[in-house]
């Protein structure tokens, strides 16, 4: 007997139950059983949402550069906000690995961006 755990990050354009159905069919062809332990639905806030626009404005005001939106499949603190927030900013190298570090000048700029973001959100 053997078991394996899968962590499937599916896009907001899919439904978890549809992904599970397809997995069960494929696994069933090989006589493998599939059991769902949990489903954390993907988070999504559209680019034109006021929150996103204010965060972009903060970045652009501090850096003088055009902001670039990025998405990721990881679970962050944004999940606790229940689709009312996003993971924002961040700096550092070797994230979650040995010898993770940050460059102080980049950290200080990030602090300025976060301060500007707070201002943008309250005005």
N, CA, C and O atoms as a DFTB+ gen file, in Angstrom:
492 C
 N C O
     1  1       0.857      -1.178       0.000
     2  2       0.000       0.000       0.000
     3  2       0.898       1.234       0.000
     4  3       1.950       1.251       0.639
     5  1       0.479       2.242      -0.708
     6  2       1.222       3.504      -0.758
     7  2       0.224       4.647      -0.809
     8  3      -0.925       4.480      -1.216
     9  1       0.689       5.797      -0.390
    10  2      -0.163       6.985      -0.488
    11  2       0.696       8.171      -0.901
    12  3       1.913       8.172      -0.717
    13  1       0.047       9.165      -1.455
    14  2       0.739      10.388      -1.894
    15  2      -0.189      11.564      -1.671
    16  3      -1.410      11.439      -1.751
    17  1       0.403      12.691      -1.393
    18  2      -0.373      13.913      -1.242
    19  2      -0.089      14.842      -2.405
    20  3       1.059      14.997      -2.822
    21  1      -1.118      15.448      -2.918
    22  2      -0.979      16.406      -4.016
    23  2      -1.456      17.774      -3.560
    24  3      -2.452      17.885      -2.845
    25  1      -0.759      18.795      -3.966
    26  2      -1.157      20.175      -3.707
    27  2      -1.369      20.796      -5.074
    28  3      -0.409      21.183      -5.740
    29  1      -2.611      20.893      -5.492
    30  2      -2.936      21.376      -6.833
    31  2      -3.384      22.829      -6.738
    32  3      -4.367      23.137      -6.064
    33  1      -2.679      23.702      -7.398
    34  2      -3.032      25.129      -7.458
    35  2      -3.764      25.366      -8.775
    36  3      -3.135      25.434      -9.831
    37  1      -5.060      25.490      -8.719
    38  2      -5.839      25.667      -9.937
    39  2      -6.280      27.127     -10.069
    40  3      -6.457      27.818      -9.066
    41  1      -6.457      27.594     -11.312
    42  2      -6.798      29.006     -11.540
    43  2      -8.249      29.309     -11.190
    44  3      -9.068      28.403     -11.040
    45  1      -8.552      30.591     -11.065
    46  2      -9.914      31.012     -10.734
    47  2     -10.905      30.681     -11.840
    48  3     -12.116      30.716     -11.622
    49  1     -10.400      30.362     -13.015
    50  2     -11.277      30.006     -14.129
    51  2     -11.754      28.558     -14.041
    52  3     -12.553      28.122     -14.871
    53  1     -11.277      27.810     -13.050
    54  2     -11.682      26.419     -12.851
    55  2     -12.441      26.280     -11.538
    56  3     -12.367      27.141     -10.662
    57  1     -13.159      25.197     -11.428
    58  2     -13.807      24.840     -10.167
    59  2     -13.059      23.642      -9.598
    60  3     -12.721      22.705     -10.321
    61  1     -12.805      23.685      -8.292
    62  2     -12.094      22.595      -7.642
    63  2     -12.748      21.246      -7.864
    64  3     -12.064      20.241      -8.060
    65  1     -14.075      21.221      -7.832
    66  2     -14.770      19.941      -8.012
    67  2     -14.561      19.377      -9.420
    68  3     -14.533      18.160      -9.605
    69  1     -14.414      20.268     -10.417
    70  2     -14.143      19.794     -11.783
    71  2     -12.737      19.215     -11.889
    72  3     -12.530      18.200     -12.555
    73  1     -11.770      19.856     -11.234
    74  2     -10.405      19.349     -11.217
    75  2     -10.384      17.975     -10.538
    76  3      -9.736      17.045     -11.017
    77  1     -11.098      17.865      -9.423
    78  2     -11.154      16.600      -8.693
    79  2     -11.782      15.493      -9.539
    80  3     -11.287      14.366      -9.550
    81  1     -12.859      15.802     -10.241
    82  2     -13.515      14.799     -11.097
    83  2     -12.549      14.270     -12.151
    84  3     -12.465      13.062     -12.375
    85  1     -11.825      15.175     -12.796
    86  2     -10.880      14.761     -13.844
    87  2      -9.751      13.915     -13.254
    88  3      -9.315      12.935     -13.858
    89  1      -9.287      14.306     -12.074
    90  2      -8.227      13.546     -11.416
    91  2      -8.713      12.143     -11.057
    92  3      -7.992      11.161     -11.237
    93  1      -9.940      12.060     -10.548
    94  2     -10.490      10.752     -10.177
    95  2     -10.637       9.847     -11.391
    96  3     -10.388       8.644     -11.305
    97  1     -11.038      10.411     -12.511
    98  2     -11.178       9.599     -13.732
    99  2      -9.810       9.080     -14.168
   100  3      -9.650       7.889     -14.439
   101  1      -8.828       9.973     -14.235
   102  2      -7.480       9.559     -14.656
   103  2      -6.878       8.550     -13.683
   104  3      -6.278       7.563     -14.107
   105  1      -7.032       8.785     -12.406
   106  2      -6.481       7.869     -11.400
   107  2      -7.224       6.544     -11.417
   108  3      -6.625       5.479     -11.268
   109  1      -8.525       6.623     -11.600
   110  2      -9.334       5.406     -11.628
   111  2      -8.931       4.477     -12.761
   112  3      -9.035       3.257     -12.631
   113  1      -8.472       5.045     -13.871
   114  2      -7.993       4.225     -14.984
   115  2      -6.787       3.380     -14.572
   116  3      -6.508       2.356     -15.195
   117  1      -6.083       3.798     -13.543
   118  2      -4.907       3.075     -13.047
   119  2      -5.199       2.366     -11.721
   120  3      -4.284       1.921     -11.028
   121  1      -6.497       2.269     -11.381
   122  2      -6.932       1.623     -10.145
   123  2      -6.379       2.326      -8.896
   124  3      -6.012       1.687      -7.910
   125  1      -6.333       3.653      -8.973
   126  2      -5.863       4.476      -7.855
   127  2      -7.059       5.218      -7.277
   128  3      -7.856       5.796      -8.015
   129  1      -7.179       5.200      -5.958
   130  2      -8.265       5.917      -5.289
   131  2      -7.814       7.341      -4.966
   132  3      -6.646       7.588      -4.664
   133  1      -8.756       8.258      -5.038
   134  2      -8.485       9.668      -4.744
   135  2      -9.436      10.131      -3.659
   136  3     -10.639       9.879      -3.726
   137  1      -8.890      10.813      -2.650
   138  2      -9.708      11.388      -1.571
   139  2      -9.303      12.849      -1.383
   140  3      -8.117      13.170      -1.310
   141  1     -10.276      13.705      -1.307
   142  2     -10.032      15.132      -1.089
   143  2      -9.926      15.415       0.405
   144  3     -10.833      15.082       1.168
   145  1      -8.825      16.025       0.823
   146  2      -8.656      16.395       2.230
   147  2      -9.087      17.835       2.483
   148  3      -9.666      18.141       3.526
   149  1      -8.806      18.713       1.532
   150  2      -9.224      20.114       1.688
   151  2      -9.181      20.803       0.333
   152  3      -8.555      20.319      -0.609
   153  1      -9.854      21.932       0.256
   154  2      -9.887      22.726      -0.973
   155  2      -9.851      24.196      -0.589
   156  3     -10.822      24.724      -0.047
   157  1      -8.745      24.850      -0.865
   158  2      -8.629      26.299      -0.656
   159  2      -8.850      26.964      -2.000
   160  3      -7.978      26.946      -2.868
   161  1     -10.002      27.538      -2.158
   162  2     -10.359      28.147      -3.436
   163  2      -9.369      29.263      -3.785
   164  3      -8.873      29.952      -2.893
   165  1      -9.079      29.445      -5.083
   166  2      -8.140      30.500      -5.473
   167  2      -8.707      31.889      -5.180
   168  3      -9.920      32.103      -5.178
   169  1      -7.805      32.806      -4.939
   170  2      -8.186      34.195      -4.690
   171  2      -8.040      34.990      -5.971
   172  3      -7.157      34.720      -6.785
   173  1      -8.915      35.978      -6.146
   174  2      -8.798      36.817      -7.339
   175  2      -9.439      38.169      -7.075
   176  3     -10.586      38.258      -6.636
   177  1      -8.687      39.204      -7.349
   178  2      -9.211      40.567      -7.341
   179  2      -8.801      41.168      -8.673
   180  3      -7.610      41.195      -8.986
   181  1      -9.751      41.653      -9.470
   182  2      -9.420      42.135     -10.813
   183  2      -8.495      43.357     -10.790
   184  3      -8.475      44.133      -9.835
   185  1      -7.738      43.495     -11.868
   186  2      -6.761      44.571     -12.013
   187  2      -7.392      45.957     -11.866
   188  3      -6.744      46.878     -11.367
   189  1      -8.636      46.114     -12.289
   190  2      -9.267      47.434     -12.229
   191  2      -9.942      47.717     -10.884
   192  3     -10.560      48.769     -10.720
   193  1      -9.836      46.817      -9.939
   194  2     -10.417      47.015      -8.607
   195  2      -9.722      48.201      -7.918
   196  3      -8.507      48.352      -8.042
   197  1     -10.470      49.036      -7.200
   198  2      -9.864      50.201      -6.536
   199  2      -8.683      49.856      -5.623
   200  3      -7.717      50.615      -5.556
   201  1      -8.749      48.730      -4.924
   202  2      -7.637      48.333      -4.062
   203  2      -6.357      48.166      -4.877
   204  3      -5.304      48.682      -4.504
   205  1      -6.454      47.452      -5.977
   206  2      -5.284      47.198      -6.821
   207  2      -4.768      48.511      -7.403
   208  3      -3.559      48.742      -7.446
   209  1      -5.667      49.356      -7.842
   210  2      -5.259      50.631      -8.433
   211  2      -4.548      51.524      -7.411
   212  3      -3.595      52.221      -7.759
   213  1      -4.998      51.508      -6.169
   214  2      -4.354      52.311      -5.131
   215  2      -2.973      51.761      -4.766
   216  3      -2.042      52.528      -4.517
   217  1      -2.845      50.451      -4.737
   218  2      -1.541      49.858      -4.452
   219  2      -0.555      50.154      -5.582
   220  3       0.616      50.443      -5.334
   221  1      -1.034      50.078      -6.816
   222  2      -0.182      50.436      -7.956
   223  2       0.240      51.895      -7.879
   224  3       1.402      52.225      -8.114
   225  1      -0.703      52.764      -7.549
   226  2      -0.397      54.199      -7.448
   227  2       0.679      54.441      -6.395
   228  3       1.581      55.251      -6.607
   229  1       0.591      53.758      -5.283
   230  2       1.590      53.917      -4.224
   231  2       2.968      53.507      -4.726
   232  3       3.949      54.220      -4.514
   233  1       3.041      52.377      -5.379
   234  2       4.313      51.899      -5.917
   235  2       4.892      52.918      -6.900
   236  3       6.071      53.265      -6.832
   237  1       4.051      53.383      -7.803
   238  2       4.512      54.294      -8.848
   239  2       4.938      55.647      -8.289
   240  3       5.903      56.239      -8.772
   241  1       4.231      56.141      -7.281
   242  2       4.614      57.425      -6.677
   243  2       5.964      57.356      -5.987
   244  3       6.749      58.301      -6.059
   245  1       6.238      56.252      -5.323
   246  2       7.501      56.129      -4.584
   247  2       8.669      55.830      -5.518
   248  3       9.744      56.413      -5.377
   249  1       8.461      54.925      -6.472
   250  2       9.581      54.484      -7.310
   251  2       9.757      55.297      -8.579
   252  3      10.852      55.346      -9.141
   253  1       8.679      55.939      -9.039
   254  2       8.733      56.631     -10.320
   255  2       8.688      55.668     -11.500
   256  3       8.874      56.078     -12.646
   257  1       8.445      54.402     -11.226
   258  2       8.381      53.380     -12.273
   259  2       6.951      52.907     -12.460
   260  3       6.131      53.000     -11.546
   261  1       6.657      52.401     -13.645
   262  2       5.343      51.819     -13.915
   263  2       5.224      50.523     -13.124
   264  3       6.109      49.670     -13.180
   265  1       4.128      50.379     -12.390
   266  2       3.906      49.170     -11.613
   267  2       3.553      47.994     -12.508
   268  3       2.955      48.160     -13.571
   269  1       3.928      46.817     -12.065
   270  2       3.643      45.588     -12.799
   271  2       2.944      44.610     -11.856
   272  3       3.467      44.280     -10.791
   273  1       1.772      44.157     -12.254
   274  2       1.030      43.208     -11.423
   275  2       1.560      41.797     -11.647
   276  3       1.900      41.410     -12.765
   277  1       1.619      41.052     -10.571
   278  2       2.045      39.654     -10.636
   279  2       1.089      38.830      -9.804
   280  3       0.537      39.296      -8.807
   281  1       0.911      37.616     -10.227
   282  2       0.096      36.710      -9.420
   283  2       0.938      35.500      -9.074
   284  3       1.950      35.216      -9.715
   285  1       0.505      34.808      -8.063
   286  2       1.238      33.623      -7.638
   287  2       0.257      32.577      -7.148
   288  3      -0.873      32.890      -6.771
   289  1       0.694      31.355      -7.158
   290  2      -0.177      30.268      -6.743
   291  2      -0.038      29.900      -5.285
   292  3      -0.738      29.011      -4.800
   293  1       0.849      30.566      -4.581
   294  2       1.115      30.208      -3.189
   295  2       0.034      30.692      -2.240
   296  3      -0.754      31.581      -2.564
   297  1       0.016      30.103      -1.097
   298  2      -0.895      30.538      -0.048
   299  2      -0.198      31.610       0.783
   300  3       0.865      31.353       1.349
   301  1      -0.763      32.779       0.866
   302  2      -0.164      33.866       1.636
   303  2      -1.151      34.339       2.688
   304  3      -2.241      33.788       2.841
   305  1      -0.747      35.361       3.400
   306  2      -1.635      35.972       4.382
   307  2      -2.892      36.532       3.721
   308  3      -3.885      36.762       4.411
   309  1      -2.880      36.758       2.415
   310  2      -4.059      37.278       1.717
   311  2      -5.248      36.331       1.864
   312  3      -6.397      36.773       1.858
   313  1      -4.983      35.052       1.994
   314  2      -6.074      34.078       2.144
   315  2      -6.919      34.372       3.390
   316  3      -8.136      34.186       3.375
   317  1      -6.287      34.821       4.442
   318  2      -7.011      35.154       5.670
   319  2      -7.947      36.342       5.477
   320  3      -8.891      36.519       6.248
   321  1      -7.691      37.160       4.450
   322  2      -8.519      38.334       4.184
   323  2      -9.762      37.991       3.372
   324  3     -10.577      38.868       3.085
   325  1      -9.910      36.741       3.005
   326  2     -11.103      36.209       2.339
   327  2     -11.501      37.015       1.101
   328  3     -12.638      37.471       0.976
   329  1     -10.541      37.177       0.196
   330  2     -10.749      37.855      -1.090
   331  2     -11.045      39.347      -0.927
   332  3     -11.669      39.960      -1.793
   333  1     -10.595      39.922       0.185
   334  2     -10.739      41.362       0.399
   335  2      -9.370      42.038       0.447
   336  3      -9.263      43.201       0.835
   337  1      -8.339      41.318       0.060
   338  2      -6.989      41.863       0.087
   339  2      -6.052      41.005      -0.727
   340  3      -6.401      39.910      -1.168
   341  1      -4.864      41.519      -0.914
   342  2      -3.848      40.810      -1.689
   343  2      -2.516      40.878      -0.954
   344  3      -2.298      41.749      -0.112
   345  1      -1.632      39.947      -1.286
   346  2      -0.255      40.062      -0.814
   347  2       0.370      41.187      -1.627
   348  3       0.269      41.199      -2.854
   349  1       1.010      42.125      -0.953
   350  2       1.491      43.330      -1.629
   351  2       2.957      43.544      -1.341
   352  3       3.407      43.513      -0.196
   353  1       3.687      43.763      -2.419
   354  2       5.092      44.128      -2.265
   355  2       5.931      42.957      -1.816
   356  3       5.660      41.800      -2.136
   357  1       6.923      43.286      -1.088
   358  2       7.830      42.255      -0.618
   359  2       9.169      42.390      -1.310
   360  3       9.258      42.801      -2.467
   361  1      10.148      42.055      -0.618
   362  2      11.497      42.080      -1.159
   363  2      12.279      40.994      -0.450
   364  3      11.901      40.553       0.635
   365  1      13.330      40.577      -1.040
   366  2      14.143      39.546      -0.417
   367  2      14.602      38.530      -1.436
   368  3      14.123      38.489      -2.569
   369  1      15.519      37.731      -1.015
   370  2      16.130      36.755      -1.900
   371  2      16.194      35.411      -1.176
   372  3      16.318      35.353       0.048
   373  1      16.107      34.335      -1.953
   374  2      16.090      32.978      -1.403
   375  2      14.911      32.788      -0.448
   376  3      15.057      32.172       0.607
   377  1      13.763      33.310      -0.815
   378  2      12.591      33.253       0.061
   379  2      12.319      31.838       0.536
   380  3      12.268      30.903      -0.263
   381  1      12.147      31.689       1.832
   382  2      11.831      30.430       2.499
   383  2      12.913      29.361       2.305
   384  3      12.633      28.164       2.369
   385  1      14.135      29.803       2.070
   386  2      15.253      28.872       1.888
   387  2      16.382      29.272       2.834
   388  3      16.330      30.314       3.487
   389  1      17.383      28.432       2.888
   390  2      18.563      28.750       3.694
   391  2      19.179      30.055       3.189
   392  3      19.187      30.326       1.988
   393  1      19.683      30.838       4.101
   394  2      20.356      32.099       3.777
   395  2      19.426      33.128       3.130
   396  3      19.860      33.921       2.296
   397  1      18.148      33.115       3.515
   398  2      17.224      34.143       3.037
   399  2      17.731      35.494       3.534
   400  3      18.177      35.611       4.676
   401  1      17.664      36.510       2.680
   402  2      18.153      37.823       3.090
   403  2      17.424      38.932       2.344
   404  3      16.694      38.681       1.385
   405  1      17.630      40.144       2.793
   406  2      17.067      41.334       2.166
   407  2      18.162      42.396       2.140
   408  3      18.999      42.475       3.039
   409  1      18.134      43.197       1.102
   410  2      19.058      44.327       0.999
   411  2      18.398      45.511       1.700
   412  3      17.264      45.867       1.381
   413  1      19.089      46.111       2.635
   414  2      18.509      47.155       3.490
   415  2      17.909      48.293       2.671
   416  3      16.818      48.759       3.000
   417  1      18.574      48.757       1.625
   418  2      18.022      49.848       0.808
   419  2      16.687      49.450       0.172
   420  3      15.776      50.273       0.080
   421  1      16.569      48.199      -0.265
   422  2      15.314      47.721      -0.838
   423  2      14.234      47.614       0.230
   424  3      13.069      47.914      -0.032
   425  1      14.608      47.194       1.414
   426  2      13.659      47.110       2.524
   427  2      13.139      48.500       2.886
   428  3      11.948      48.670       3.148
   429  1      14.020      49.484       2.900
   430  2      13.616      50.851       3.235
   431  2      12.683      51.425       2.158
   432  3      11.719      52.121       2.478
   433  1      12.970      51.133       0.890
   434  2      12.075      51.588      -0.173
   435  2      10.719      50.907      -0.042
   436  3       9.679      51.535      -0.241
   437  1      10.734      49.627       0.292
   438  2       9.476      48.902       0.491
   439  2       8.661      49.531       1.626
   440  3       7.436      49.623       1.534
   441  1       9.332      49.958       2.684
   442  2       8.637      50.626       3.801
   443  2       7.984      51.918       3.309
   444  3       6.871      52.244       3.721
   445  1       8.664      52.651       2.437
   446  2       8.082      53.879       1.884
   447  2       6.856      53.560       1.026
   448  3       5.843      54.256       1.091
   449  1       6.959      52.502       0.226
   450  2       5.826      52.105      -0.622
   451  2       4.634      51.707       0.247
   452  3       3.503      52.099      -0.039
   453  1       4.877      50.938       1.295
   454  2       3.785      50.532       2.194
   455  2       3.162      51.734       2.886
   456  3       1.943      51.796       3.044
   457  1       3.987      52.689       3.299
   458  2       3.469      53.901       3.935
   459  2       2.595      54.672       2.949
   460  3       1.514      55.140       3.309
   461  1       3.056      54.804       1.714
   462  2       2.268      55.482       0.681
   463  2       0.980      54.720       0.404
   464  3      -0.063      55.333       0.178
   465  1       1.038      53.391       0.418
   466  2      -0.155      52.581       0.178
   467  2      -1.198      52.823       1.267
   468  3      -2.388      52.933       0.975
   469  1      -0.760      52.904       2.504
   470  2      -1.692      53.188       3.602
   471  2      -2.359      54.544       3.373
   472  3      -3.569      54.688       3.547
   473  1      -1.563      55.525       2.983
   474  2      -2.114      56.852       2.686
   475  2      -3.134      56.772       1.555
   476  3      -4.229      57.323       1.671
   477  1      -2.790      56.097       0.468
   478  2      -3.702      55.969      -0.677
   479  2      -5.019      55.299      -0.274
   480  3      -6.086      55.665      -0.769
   481  1      -4.937      54.333       0.612
   482  2      -6.123      53.585       1.002
   483  2      -7.054      54.377       1.917
   484  3      -8.254      54.103       1.961
   485  1      -6.521      55.350       2.643
   486  2      -7.379      56.094       3.566
   487  2      -7.912      57.395       2.996
   488  3      -8.812      58.000       3.578
   489  1      -7.367      57.840       1.856
   490  2      -7.880      59.103       1.287
   491  2      -9.059      58.834       0.372
   492  3      -9.623      59.768      -0.198
